Each structure stands twice: as C-alpha cells, then as structure tokens.
Backbone as a chain_set.jsonl record, in Angstrom:
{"seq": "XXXXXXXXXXXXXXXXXXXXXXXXXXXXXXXXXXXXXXXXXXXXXXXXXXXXXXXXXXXXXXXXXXXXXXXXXXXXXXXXXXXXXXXXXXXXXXXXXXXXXXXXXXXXXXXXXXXXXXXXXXXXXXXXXXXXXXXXXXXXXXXXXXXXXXXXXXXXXXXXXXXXXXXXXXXXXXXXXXXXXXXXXXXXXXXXXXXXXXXXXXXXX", "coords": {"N": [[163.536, 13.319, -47.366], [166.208, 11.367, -48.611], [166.052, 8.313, -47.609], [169.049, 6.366, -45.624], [169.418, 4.291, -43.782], [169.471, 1.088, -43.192], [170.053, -0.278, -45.896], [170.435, -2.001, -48.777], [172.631, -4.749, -49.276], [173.226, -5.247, -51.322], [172.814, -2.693, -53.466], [174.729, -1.513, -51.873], [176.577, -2.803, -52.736], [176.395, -2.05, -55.598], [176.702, 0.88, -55.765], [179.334, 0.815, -54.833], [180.266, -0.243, -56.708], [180.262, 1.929, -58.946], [181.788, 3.848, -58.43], [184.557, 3.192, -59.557], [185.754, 3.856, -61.3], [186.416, 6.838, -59.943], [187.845, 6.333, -57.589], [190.226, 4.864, -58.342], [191.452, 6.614, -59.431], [191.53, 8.615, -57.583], [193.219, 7.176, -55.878], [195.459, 7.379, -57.583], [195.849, 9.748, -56.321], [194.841, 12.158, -56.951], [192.822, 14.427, -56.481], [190.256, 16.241, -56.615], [188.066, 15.314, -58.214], [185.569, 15.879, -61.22], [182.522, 15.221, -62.265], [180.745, 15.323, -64.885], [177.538, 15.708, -66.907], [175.154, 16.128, -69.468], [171.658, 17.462, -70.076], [169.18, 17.521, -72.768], [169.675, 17.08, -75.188], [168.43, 15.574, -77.201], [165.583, 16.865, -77.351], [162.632, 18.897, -79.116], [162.793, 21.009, -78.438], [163.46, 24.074, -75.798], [166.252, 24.444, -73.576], [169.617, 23.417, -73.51], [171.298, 21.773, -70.868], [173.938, 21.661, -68.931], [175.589, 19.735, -66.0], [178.29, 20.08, -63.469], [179.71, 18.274, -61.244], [181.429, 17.604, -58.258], [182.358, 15.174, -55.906], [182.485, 14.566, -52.466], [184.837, 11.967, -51.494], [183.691, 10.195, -49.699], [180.884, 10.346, -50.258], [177.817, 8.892, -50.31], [175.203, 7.998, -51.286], [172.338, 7.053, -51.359], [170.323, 5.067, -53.932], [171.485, 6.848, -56.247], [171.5, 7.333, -59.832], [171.598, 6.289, -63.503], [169.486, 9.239, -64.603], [167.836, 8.805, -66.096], [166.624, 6.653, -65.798], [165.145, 7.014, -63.107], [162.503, 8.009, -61.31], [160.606, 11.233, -61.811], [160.061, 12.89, -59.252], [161.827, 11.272, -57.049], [164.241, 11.64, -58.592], [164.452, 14.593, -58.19], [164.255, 14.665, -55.188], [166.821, 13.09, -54.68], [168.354, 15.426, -55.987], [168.568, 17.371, -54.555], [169.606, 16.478, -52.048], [172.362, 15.35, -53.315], [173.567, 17.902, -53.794], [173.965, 19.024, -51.269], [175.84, 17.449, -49.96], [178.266, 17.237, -51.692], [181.037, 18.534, -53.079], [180.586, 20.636, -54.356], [178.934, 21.816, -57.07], [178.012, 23.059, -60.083], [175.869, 24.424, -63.005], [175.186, 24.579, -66.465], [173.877, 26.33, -69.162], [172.429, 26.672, -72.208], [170.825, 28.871, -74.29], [168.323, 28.328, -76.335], [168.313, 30.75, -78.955], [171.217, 30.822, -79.085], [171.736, 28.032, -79.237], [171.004, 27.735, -81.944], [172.192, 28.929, -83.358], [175.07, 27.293, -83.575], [175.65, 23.941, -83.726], [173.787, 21.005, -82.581], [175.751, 19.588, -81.015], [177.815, 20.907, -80.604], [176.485, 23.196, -78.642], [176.482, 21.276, -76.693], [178.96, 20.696, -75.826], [179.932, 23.208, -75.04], [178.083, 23.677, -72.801], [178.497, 22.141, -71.329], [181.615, 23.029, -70.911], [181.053, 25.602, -69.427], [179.617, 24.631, -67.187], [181.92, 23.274, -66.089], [183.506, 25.717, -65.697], [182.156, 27.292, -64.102], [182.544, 25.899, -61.695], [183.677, 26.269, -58.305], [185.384, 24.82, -57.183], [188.312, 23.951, -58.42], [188.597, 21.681, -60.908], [190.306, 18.709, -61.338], [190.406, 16.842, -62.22], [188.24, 15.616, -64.913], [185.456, 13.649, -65.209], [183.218, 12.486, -67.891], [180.164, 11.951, -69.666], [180.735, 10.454, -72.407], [181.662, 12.333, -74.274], [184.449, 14.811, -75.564], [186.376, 17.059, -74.147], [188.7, 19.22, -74.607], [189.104, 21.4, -74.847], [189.382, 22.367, -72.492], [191.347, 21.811, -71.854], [191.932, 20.316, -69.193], [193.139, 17.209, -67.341], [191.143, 14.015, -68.372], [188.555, 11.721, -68.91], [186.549, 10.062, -70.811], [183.205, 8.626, -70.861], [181.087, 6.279, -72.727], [177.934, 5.922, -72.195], [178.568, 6.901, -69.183], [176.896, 8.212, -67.426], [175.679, 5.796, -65.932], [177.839, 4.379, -65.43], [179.38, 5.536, -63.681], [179.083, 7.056, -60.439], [179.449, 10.358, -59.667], [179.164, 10.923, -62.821], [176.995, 10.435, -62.37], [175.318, 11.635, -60.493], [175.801, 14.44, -62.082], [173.904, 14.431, -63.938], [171.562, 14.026, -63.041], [171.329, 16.366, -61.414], [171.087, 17.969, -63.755], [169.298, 17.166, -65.49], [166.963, 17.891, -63.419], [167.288, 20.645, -63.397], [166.767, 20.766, -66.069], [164.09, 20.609, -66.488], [163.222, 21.996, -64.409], [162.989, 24.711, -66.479], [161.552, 23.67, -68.415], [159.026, 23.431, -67.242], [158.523, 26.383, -66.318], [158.419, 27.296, -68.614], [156.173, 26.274, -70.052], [153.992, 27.529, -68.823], [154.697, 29.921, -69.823], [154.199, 29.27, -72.388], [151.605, 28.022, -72.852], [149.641, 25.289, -74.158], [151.526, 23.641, -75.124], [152.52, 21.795, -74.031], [154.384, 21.553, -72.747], [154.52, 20.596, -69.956], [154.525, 18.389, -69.264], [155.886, 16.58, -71.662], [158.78, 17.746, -71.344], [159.313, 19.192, -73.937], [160.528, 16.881, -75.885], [159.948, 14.872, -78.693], [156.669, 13.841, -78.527], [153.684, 12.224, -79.496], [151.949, 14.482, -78.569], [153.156, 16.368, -78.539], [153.8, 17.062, -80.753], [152.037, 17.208, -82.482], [151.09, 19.588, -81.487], [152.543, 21.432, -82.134], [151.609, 21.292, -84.936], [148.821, 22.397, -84.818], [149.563, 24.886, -83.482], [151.997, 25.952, -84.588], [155.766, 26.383, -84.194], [157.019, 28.026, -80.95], [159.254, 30.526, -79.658], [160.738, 29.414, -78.256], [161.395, 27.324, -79.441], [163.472, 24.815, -81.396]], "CA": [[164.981, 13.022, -47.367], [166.717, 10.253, -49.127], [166.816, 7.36, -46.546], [170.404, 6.312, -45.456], [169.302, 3.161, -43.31], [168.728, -0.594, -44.078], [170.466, -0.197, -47.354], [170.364, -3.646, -48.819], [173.853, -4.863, -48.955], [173.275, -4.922, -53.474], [172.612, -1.251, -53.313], [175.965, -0.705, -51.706], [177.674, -2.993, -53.909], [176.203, -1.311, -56.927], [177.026, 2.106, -55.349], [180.938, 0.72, -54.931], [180.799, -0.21, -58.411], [179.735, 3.003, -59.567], [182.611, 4.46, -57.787], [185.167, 2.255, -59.644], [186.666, 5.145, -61.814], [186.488, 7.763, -58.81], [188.491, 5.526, -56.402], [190.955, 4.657, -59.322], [192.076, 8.758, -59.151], [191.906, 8.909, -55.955], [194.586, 5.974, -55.719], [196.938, 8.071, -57.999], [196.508, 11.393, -55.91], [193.822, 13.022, -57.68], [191.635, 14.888, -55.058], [189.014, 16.801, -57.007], [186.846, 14.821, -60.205], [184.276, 16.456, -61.683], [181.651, 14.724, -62.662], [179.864, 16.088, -66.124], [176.578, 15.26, -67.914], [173.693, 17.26, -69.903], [170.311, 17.081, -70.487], [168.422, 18.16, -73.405], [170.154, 17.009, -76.636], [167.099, 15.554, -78.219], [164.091, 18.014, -77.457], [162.511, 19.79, -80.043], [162.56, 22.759, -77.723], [164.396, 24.66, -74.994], [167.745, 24.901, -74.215], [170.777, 22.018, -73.434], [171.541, 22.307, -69.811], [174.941, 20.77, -68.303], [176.304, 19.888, -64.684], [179.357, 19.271, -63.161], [179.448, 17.739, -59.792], [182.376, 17.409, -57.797], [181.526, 14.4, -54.77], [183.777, 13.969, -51.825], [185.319, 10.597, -51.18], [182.869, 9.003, -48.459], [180.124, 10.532, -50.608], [177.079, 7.84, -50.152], [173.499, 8.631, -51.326], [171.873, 5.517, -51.545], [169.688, 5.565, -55.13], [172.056, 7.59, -57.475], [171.973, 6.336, -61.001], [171.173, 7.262, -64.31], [168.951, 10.46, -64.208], [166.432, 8.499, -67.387], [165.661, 5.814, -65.05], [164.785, 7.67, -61.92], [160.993, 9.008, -61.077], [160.971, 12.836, -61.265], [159.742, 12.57, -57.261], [163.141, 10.648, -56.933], [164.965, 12.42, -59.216], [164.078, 15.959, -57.335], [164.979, 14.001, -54.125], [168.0, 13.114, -54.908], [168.736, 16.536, -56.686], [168.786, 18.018, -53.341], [170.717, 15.334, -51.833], [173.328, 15.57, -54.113], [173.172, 19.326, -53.44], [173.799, 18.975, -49.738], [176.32, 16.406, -49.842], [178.698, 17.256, -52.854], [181.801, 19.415, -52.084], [180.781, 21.529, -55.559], [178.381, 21.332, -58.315], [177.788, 23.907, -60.964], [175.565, 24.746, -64.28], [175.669, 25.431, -67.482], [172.8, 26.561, -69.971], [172.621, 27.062, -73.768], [169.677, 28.786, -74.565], [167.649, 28.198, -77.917], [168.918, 31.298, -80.438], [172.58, 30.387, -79.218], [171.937, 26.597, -79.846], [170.107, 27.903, -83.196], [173.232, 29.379, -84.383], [176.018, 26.17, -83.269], [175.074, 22.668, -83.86], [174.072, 20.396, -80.776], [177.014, 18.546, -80.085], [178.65, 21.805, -79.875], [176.166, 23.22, -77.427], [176.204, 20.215, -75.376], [180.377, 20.677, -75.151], [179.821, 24.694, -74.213], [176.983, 23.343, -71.795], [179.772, 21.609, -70.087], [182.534, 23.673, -70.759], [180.615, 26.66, -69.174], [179.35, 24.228, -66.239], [183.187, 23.337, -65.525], [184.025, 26.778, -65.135], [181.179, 27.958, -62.938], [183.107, 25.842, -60.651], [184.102, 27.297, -57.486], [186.896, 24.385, -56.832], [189.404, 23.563, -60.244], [188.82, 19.856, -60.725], [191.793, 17.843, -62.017], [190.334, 15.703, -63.415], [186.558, 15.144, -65.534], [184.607, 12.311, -66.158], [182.586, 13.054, -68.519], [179.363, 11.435, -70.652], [180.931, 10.593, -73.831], [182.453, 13.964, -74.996], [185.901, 15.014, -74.544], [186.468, 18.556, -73.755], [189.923, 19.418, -74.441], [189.378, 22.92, -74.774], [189.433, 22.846, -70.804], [193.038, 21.66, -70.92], [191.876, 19.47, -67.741], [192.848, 15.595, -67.833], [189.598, 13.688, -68.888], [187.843, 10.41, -69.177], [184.791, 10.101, -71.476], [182.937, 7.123, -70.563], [179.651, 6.212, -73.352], [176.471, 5.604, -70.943], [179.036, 7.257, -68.388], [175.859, 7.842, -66.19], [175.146, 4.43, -65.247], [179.386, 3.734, -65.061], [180.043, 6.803, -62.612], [178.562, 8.259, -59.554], [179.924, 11.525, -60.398], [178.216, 11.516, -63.567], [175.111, 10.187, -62.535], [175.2, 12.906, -60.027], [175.349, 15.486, -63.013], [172.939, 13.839, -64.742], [170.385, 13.927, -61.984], [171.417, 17.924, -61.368], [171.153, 18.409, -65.436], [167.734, 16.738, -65.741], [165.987, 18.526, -63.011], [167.375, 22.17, -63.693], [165.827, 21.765, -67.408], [162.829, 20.08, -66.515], [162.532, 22.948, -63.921], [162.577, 25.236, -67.114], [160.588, 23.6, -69.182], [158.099, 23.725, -66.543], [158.462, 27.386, -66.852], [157.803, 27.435, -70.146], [155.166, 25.953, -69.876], [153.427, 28.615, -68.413], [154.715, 30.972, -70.906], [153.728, 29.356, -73.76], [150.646, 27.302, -72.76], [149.383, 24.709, -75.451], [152.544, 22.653, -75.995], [152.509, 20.071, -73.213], [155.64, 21.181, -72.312], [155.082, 20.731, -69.082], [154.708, 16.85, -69.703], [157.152, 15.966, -72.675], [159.453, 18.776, -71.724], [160.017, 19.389, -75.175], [160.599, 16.06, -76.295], [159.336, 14.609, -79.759], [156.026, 13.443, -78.427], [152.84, 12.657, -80.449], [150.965, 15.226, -78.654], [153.718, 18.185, -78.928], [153.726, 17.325, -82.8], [150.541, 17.483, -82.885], [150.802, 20.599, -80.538], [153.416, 22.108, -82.923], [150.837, 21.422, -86.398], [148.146, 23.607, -84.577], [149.859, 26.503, -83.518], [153.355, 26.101, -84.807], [156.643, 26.834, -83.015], [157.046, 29.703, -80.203], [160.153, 30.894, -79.181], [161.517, 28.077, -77.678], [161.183, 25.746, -80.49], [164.812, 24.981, -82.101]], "C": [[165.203, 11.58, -47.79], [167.55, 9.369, -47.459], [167.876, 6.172, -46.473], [170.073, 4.744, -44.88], [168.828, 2.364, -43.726], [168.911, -0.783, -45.23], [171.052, -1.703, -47.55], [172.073, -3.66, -49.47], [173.85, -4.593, -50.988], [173.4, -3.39, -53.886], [174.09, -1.073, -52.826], [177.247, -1.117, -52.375], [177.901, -2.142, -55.139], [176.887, 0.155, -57.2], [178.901, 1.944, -55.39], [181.404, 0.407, -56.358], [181.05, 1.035, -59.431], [180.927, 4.099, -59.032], [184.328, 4.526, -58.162], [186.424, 3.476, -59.98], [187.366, 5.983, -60.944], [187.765, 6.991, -57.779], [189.617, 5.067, -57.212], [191.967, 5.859, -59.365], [192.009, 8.419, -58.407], [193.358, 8.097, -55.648], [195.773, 6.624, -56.743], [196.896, 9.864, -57.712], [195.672, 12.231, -56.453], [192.567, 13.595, -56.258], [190.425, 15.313, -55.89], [188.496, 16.322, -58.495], [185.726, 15.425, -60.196], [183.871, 15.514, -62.832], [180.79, 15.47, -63.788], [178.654, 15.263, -66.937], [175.425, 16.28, -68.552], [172.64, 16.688, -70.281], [169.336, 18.189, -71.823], [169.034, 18.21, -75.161], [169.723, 16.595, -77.785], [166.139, 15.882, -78.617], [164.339, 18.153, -78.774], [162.367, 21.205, -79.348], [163.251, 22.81, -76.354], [165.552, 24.312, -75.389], [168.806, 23.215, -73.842], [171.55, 22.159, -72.268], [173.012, 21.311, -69.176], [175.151, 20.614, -66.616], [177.324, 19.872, -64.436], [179.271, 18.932, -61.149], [180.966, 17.175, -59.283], [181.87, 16.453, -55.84], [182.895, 14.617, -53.782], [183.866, 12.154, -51.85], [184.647, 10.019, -50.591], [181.339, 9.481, -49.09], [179.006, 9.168, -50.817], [175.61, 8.415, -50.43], [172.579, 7.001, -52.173], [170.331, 5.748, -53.447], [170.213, 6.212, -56.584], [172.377, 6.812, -58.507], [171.622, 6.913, -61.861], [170.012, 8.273, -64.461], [167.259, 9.344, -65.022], [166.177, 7.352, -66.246], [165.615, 6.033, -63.514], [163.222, 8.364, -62.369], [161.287, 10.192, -61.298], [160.717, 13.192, -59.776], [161.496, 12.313, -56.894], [163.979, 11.538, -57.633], [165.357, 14.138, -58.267], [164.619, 15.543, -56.379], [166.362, 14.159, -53.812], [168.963, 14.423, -55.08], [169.525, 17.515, -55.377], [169.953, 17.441, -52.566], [172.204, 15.548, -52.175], [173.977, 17.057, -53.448], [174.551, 19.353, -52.514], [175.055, 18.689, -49.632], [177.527, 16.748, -50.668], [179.796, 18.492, -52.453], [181.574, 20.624, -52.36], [179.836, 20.653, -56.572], [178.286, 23.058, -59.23], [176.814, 23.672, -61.982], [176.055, 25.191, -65.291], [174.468, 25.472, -68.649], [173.353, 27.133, -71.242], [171.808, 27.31, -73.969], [169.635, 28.549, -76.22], [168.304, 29.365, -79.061], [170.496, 31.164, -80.153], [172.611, 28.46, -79.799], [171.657, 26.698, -81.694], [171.795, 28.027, -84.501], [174.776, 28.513, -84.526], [175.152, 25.053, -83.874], [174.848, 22.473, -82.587], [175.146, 19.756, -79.853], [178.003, 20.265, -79.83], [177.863, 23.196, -78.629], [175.924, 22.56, -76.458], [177.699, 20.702, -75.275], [180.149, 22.715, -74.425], [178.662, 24.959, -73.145], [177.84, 23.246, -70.457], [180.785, 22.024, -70.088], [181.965, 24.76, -69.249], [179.903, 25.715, -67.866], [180.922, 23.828, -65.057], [183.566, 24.735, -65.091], [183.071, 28.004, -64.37], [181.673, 26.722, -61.193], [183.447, 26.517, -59.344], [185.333, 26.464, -57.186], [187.616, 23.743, -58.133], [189.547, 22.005, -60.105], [189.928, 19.61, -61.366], [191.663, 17.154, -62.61], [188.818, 15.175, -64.016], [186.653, 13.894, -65.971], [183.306, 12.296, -66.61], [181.291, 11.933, -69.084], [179.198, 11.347, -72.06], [181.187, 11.51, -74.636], [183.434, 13.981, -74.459], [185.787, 16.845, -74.901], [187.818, 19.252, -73.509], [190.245, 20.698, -74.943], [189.212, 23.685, -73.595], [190.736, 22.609, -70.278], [192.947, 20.648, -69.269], [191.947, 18.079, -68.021], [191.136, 15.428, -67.351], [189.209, 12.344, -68.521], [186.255, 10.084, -69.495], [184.853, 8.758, -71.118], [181.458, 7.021, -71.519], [179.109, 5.229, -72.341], [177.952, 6.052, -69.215], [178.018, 7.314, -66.768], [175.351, 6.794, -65.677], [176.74, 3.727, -64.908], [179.588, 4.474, -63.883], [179.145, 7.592, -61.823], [178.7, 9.553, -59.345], [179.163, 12.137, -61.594], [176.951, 11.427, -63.585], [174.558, 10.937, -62.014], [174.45, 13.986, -60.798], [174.129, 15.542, -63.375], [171.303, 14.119, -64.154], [170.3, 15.399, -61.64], [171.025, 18.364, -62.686], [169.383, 18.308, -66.11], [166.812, 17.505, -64.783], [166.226, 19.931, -63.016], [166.476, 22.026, -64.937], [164.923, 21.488, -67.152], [162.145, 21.489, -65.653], [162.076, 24.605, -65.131], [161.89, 25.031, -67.841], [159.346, 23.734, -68.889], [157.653, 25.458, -66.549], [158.223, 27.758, -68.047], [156.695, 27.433, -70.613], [153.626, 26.482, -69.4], [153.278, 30.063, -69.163], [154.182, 30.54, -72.227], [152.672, 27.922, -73.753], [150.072, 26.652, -73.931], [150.035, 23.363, -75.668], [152.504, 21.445, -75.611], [154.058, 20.302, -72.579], [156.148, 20.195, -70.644], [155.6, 18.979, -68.949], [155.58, 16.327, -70.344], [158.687, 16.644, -72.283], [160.627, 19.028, -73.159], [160.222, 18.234, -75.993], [159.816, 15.92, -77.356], [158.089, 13.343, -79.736], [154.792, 13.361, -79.223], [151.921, 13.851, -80.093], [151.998, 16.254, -78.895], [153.745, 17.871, -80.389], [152.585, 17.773, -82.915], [150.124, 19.448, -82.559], [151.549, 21.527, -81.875], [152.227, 22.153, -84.872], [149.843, 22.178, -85.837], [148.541, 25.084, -84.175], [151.525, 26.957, -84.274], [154.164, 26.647, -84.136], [156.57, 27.869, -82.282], [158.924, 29.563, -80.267], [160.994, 30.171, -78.704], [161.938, 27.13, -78.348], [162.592, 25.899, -81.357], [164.616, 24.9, -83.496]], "O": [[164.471, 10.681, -47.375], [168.544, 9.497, -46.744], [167.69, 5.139, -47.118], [170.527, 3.873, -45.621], [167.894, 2.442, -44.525], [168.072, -1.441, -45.845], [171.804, -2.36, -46.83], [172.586, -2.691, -50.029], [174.509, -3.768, -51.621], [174.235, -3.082, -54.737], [174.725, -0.329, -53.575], [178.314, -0.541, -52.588], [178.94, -1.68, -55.611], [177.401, 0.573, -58.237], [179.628, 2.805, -55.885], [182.449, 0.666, -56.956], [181.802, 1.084, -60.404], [180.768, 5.271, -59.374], [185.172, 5.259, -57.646], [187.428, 3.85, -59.373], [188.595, 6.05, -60.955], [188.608, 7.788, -57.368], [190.376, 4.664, -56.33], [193.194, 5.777, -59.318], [192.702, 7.404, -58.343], [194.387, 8.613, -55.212], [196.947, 6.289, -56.585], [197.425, 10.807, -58.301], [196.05, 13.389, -56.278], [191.805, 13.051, -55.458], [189.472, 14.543, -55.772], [188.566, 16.904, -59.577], [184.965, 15.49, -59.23], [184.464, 15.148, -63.847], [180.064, 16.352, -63.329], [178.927, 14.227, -67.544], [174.953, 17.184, -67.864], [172.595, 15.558, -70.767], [168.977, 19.355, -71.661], [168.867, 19.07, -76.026], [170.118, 16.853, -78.922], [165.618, 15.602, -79.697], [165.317, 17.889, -79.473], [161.875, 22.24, -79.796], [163.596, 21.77, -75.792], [166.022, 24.013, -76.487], [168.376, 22.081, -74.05], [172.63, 22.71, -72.484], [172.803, 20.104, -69.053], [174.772, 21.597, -65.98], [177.875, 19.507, -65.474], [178.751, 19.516, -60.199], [181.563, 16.343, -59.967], [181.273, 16.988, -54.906], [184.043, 14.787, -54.194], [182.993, 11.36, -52.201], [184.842, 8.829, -50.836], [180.421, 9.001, -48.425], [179.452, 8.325, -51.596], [175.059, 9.243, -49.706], [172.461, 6.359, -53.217], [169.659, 6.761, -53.642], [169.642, 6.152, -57.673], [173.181, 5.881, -58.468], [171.228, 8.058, -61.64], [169.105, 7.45, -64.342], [166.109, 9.253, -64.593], [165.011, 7.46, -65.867], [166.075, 5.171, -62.764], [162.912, 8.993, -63.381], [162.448, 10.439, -60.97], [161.525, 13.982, -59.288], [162.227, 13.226, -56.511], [164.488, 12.36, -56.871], [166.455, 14.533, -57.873], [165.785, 15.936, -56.358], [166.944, 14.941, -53.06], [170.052, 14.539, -54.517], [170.606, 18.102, -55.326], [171.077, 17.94, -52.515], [173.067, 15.874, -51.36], [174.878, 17.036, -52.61], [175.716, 19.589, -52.834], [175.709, 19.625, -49.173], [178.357, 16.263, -49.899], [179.47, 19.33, -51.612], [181.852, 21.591, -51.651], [179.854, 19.451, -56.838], [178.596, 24.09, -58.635], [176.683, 22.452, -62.075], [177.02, 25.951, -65.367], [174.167, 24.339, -69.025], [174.36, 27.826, -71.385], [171.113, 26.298, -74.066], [170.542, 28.576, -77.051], [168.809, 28.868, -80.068], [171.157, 31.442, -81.153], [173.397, 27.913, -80.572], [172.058, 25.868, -82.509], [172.2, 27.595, -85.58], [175.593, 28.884, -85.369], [174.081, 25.274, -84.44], [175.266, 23.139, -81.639], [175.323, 19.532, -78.655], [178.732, 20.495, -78.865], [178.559, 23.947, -77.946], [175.308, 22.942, -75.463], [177.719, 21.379, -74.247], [180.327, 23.052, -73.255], [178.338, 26.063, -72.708], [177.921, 23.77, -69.346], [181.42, 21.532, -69.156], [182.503, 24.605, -68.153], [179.374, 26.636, -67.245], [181.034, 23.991, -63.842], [183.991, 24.808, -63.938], [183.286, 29.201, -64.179], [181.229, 26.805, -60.048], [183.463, 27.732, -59.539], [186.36, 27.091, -56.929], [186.99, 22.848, -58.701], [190.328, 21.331, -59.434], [190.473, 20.519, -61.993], [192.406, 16.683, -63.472], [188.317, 14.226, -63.413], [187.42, 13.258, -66.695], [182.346, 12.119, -65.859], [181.639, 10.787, -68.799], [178.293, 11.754, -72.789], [180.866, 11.4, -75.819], [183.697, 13.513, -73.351], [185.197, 17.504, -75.757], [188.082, 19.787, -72.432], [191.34, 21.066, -75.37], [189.013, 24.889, -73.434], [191.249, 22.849, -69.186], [193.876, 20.443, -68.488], [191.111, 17.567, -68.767], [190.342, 16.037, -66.633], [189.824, 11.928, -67.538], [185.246, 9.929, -68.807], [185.794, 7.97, -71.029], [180.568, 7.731, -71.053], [179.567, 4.199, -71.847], [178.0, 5.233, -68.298], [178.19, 6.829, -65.65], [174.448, 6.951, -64.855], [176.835, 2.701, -64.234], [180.067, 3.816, -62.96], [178.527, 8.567, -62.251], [177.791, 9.973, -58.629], [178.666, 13.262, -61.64], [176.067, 11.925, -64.282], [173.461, 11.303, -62.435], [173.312, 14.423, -60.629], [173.355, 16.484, -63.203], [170.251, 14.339, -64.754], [169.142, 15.805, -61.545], [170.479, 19.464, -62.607], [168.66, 19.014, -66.813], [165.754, 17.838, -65.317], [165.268, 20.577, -62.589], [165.555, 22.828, -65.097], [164.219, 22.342, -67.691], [161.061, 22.004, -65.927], [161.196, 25.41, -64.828], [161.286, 26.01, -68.279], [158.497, 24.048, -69.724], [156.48, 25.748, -66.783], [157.685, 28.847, -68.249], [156.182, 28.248, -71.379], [152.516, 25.98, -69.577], [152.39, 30.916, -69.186], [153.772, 31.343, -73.065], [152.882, 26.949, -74.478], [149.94, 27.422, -74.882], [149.538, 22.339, -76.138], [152.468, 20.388, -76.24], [154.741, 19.424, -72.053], [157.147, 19.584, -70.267], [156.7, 18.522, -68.637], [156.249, 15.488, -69.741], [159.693, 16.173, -72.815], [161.842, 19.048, -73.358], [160.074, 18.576, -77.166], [158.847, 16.679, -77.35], [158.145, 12.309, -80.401], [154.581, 14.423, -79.809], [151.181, 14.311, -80.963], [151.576, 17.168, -79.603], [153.684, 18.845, -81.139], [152.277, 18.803, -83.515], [149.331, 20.222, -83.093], [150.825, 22.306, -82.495], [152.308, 23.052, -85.709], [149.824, 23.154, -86.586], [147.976, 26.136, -84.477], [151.99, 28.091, -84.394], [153.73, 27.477, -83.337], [156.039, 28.84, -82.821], [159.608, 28.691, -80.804], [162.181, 30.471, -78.834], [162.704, 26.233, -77.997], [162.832, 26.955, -81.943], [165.574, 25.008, -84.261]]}, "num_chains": 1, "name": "protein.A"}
C-alpha cells in the first residue's frame, strides 16, 4: 500500500499544484472531471489503450505523476490506489486490425472517447492530454504534457500504462520471441532485431 504518512511537506505542495485545474472547476460548480490519458501511441505493436478517471475532491495519493516517470512496481501500486480511491475510472482499448484500418491519432481519440463512455458517472467536464474530443459534446480542457499538469490525468495515465503493459505481457506469452514482455512493443533495438528474424505476428501494426 501506498504510504499516506510523513509526507514531506514538497510532495504535498506538488500534489496541490497538480490539482490547480481540478480546484479551478470545482470553484465554478463543476462536481465531476474526468481525467483522460492513453498509452500506446508509439509502439510498433499492440493496441492504444485509454483511461478516464474521475477523483473526488479530498482525493490524496501521495506519488501520482506522470505514468513515464514512475517504476512499474510504483506504477502498479499506485494503479490500485487510484482504483480504490477514485469515485470512477473506466477503459478504453483499440485493438491492432481496428488501429490498422484508422490512423493513430484517431485511435487514440476513440481510445478516449470509448473510455469516457464506459463511465458509470457523466463527467462535466474532461481534462484531457492534448486532444480535444468534441465529439463527446462534454466541456473540455486539453492540456500538452497534461500528465505532469493534472492529477486527474496523471491518474489516467498511470491506469492507461498498466492495463497495456498488462497486455503486452500477455502477448508475450502468445507470441514468444519479441521481448514484448520488456519493450512492450516499443521501437527497441532488440524487438527490431526481433522483428528482422521472424517478422511481424499479429500484433504488429
């Protein structure tokens, strides 16, 4: 469990900073933000996984920040955390012959479209990771590097990264060779390398 005590007073500044947006809505009446980010828009393989995360107001998890500079130990941690804690989170997956047949930027927005509306409570208002999504009709606020501006999205971010990693790990099993379980998917020298001896499987975009 992510420990709550002796939290150095910087940590809770950082954490109130990270809040800045969130507490901004809240001050004009906004009860429910959803928090949005995805993972998986540079692999060379699997799919493009989104979150949305809806926090309450006194929400405190000491550690939450961008998903890329977190341990996977930590990351997982947290994941749960979040979980626990969070009033509402959701998914959203794009697998590989649907990404095959879109571009990526438009399976990263139907990542997160399709993670917004696995909702169970109707946010009012997203803050998103640099995409706008105005085919949800829901007020917005893209923020670029959003995950290191917004606890909300860093949330996602941290839900987004360990759902795909948990598939690529699966994969990994199915299609032994690649390294997935290591790069997951990423454009590493050994999956190139991995990819010039046996060439793509199934997964491979």
């Amino acid at each position: 469990m992510v420990k709550k005590l002796k939290v150095p007073e910087a940590e809770i500044q950082r954490l109130q900073e990270m809040m800045r947006y969130e507490q901004d809505l809240y001050e004009q009446g906004v009860q429910y933000i959803a928090g949005i980010d995805e993972a998986g828009r540079g692999p060379l393989a699997g799919p493009v996984v989104a979150a949305a995360v809806i926090l309450p107001r006194d929400f405190f998890v000491p550690g939450i920040d961008d998903s890329k500079r977190l341990k996977p130990s930590l990351r997982e941690e947290l994941s749960i955390e979040i979980k626990k804690s969070s009033l509402d989170w959701a998914i959203g997956i794009v697998s590989v012959p649907c990404l095959d047949q879109i571009n990526i930027y438009q399976a990263t927005k139907l990542a997160m479209i399709t993670a917004v509306s696995n909702l169970s409570i109707k946010a009012q208002h997203l803050i998103i990771d640099a995409v706008k999504l105005d085919e949800l009709g829901i007020p917005q606020t893209p923020l670029v590097k959003g995950d290191s501006l917004s606890q909300s999205v860093a949330c996602a971010s941290i839900l987004a990264k360990v759902e795909r990693d948990a598939i690529m790990e699966g994969y990994d099993e199915l299609y032994p060779g690649y390294g997935f379980i290591k790069h997951k998917g990423y454009g590493t020298r050994e999956h190139m390398e991995a990819l010039f001896r046996f060439g793509p499987c199934p997964v491979h975009r």
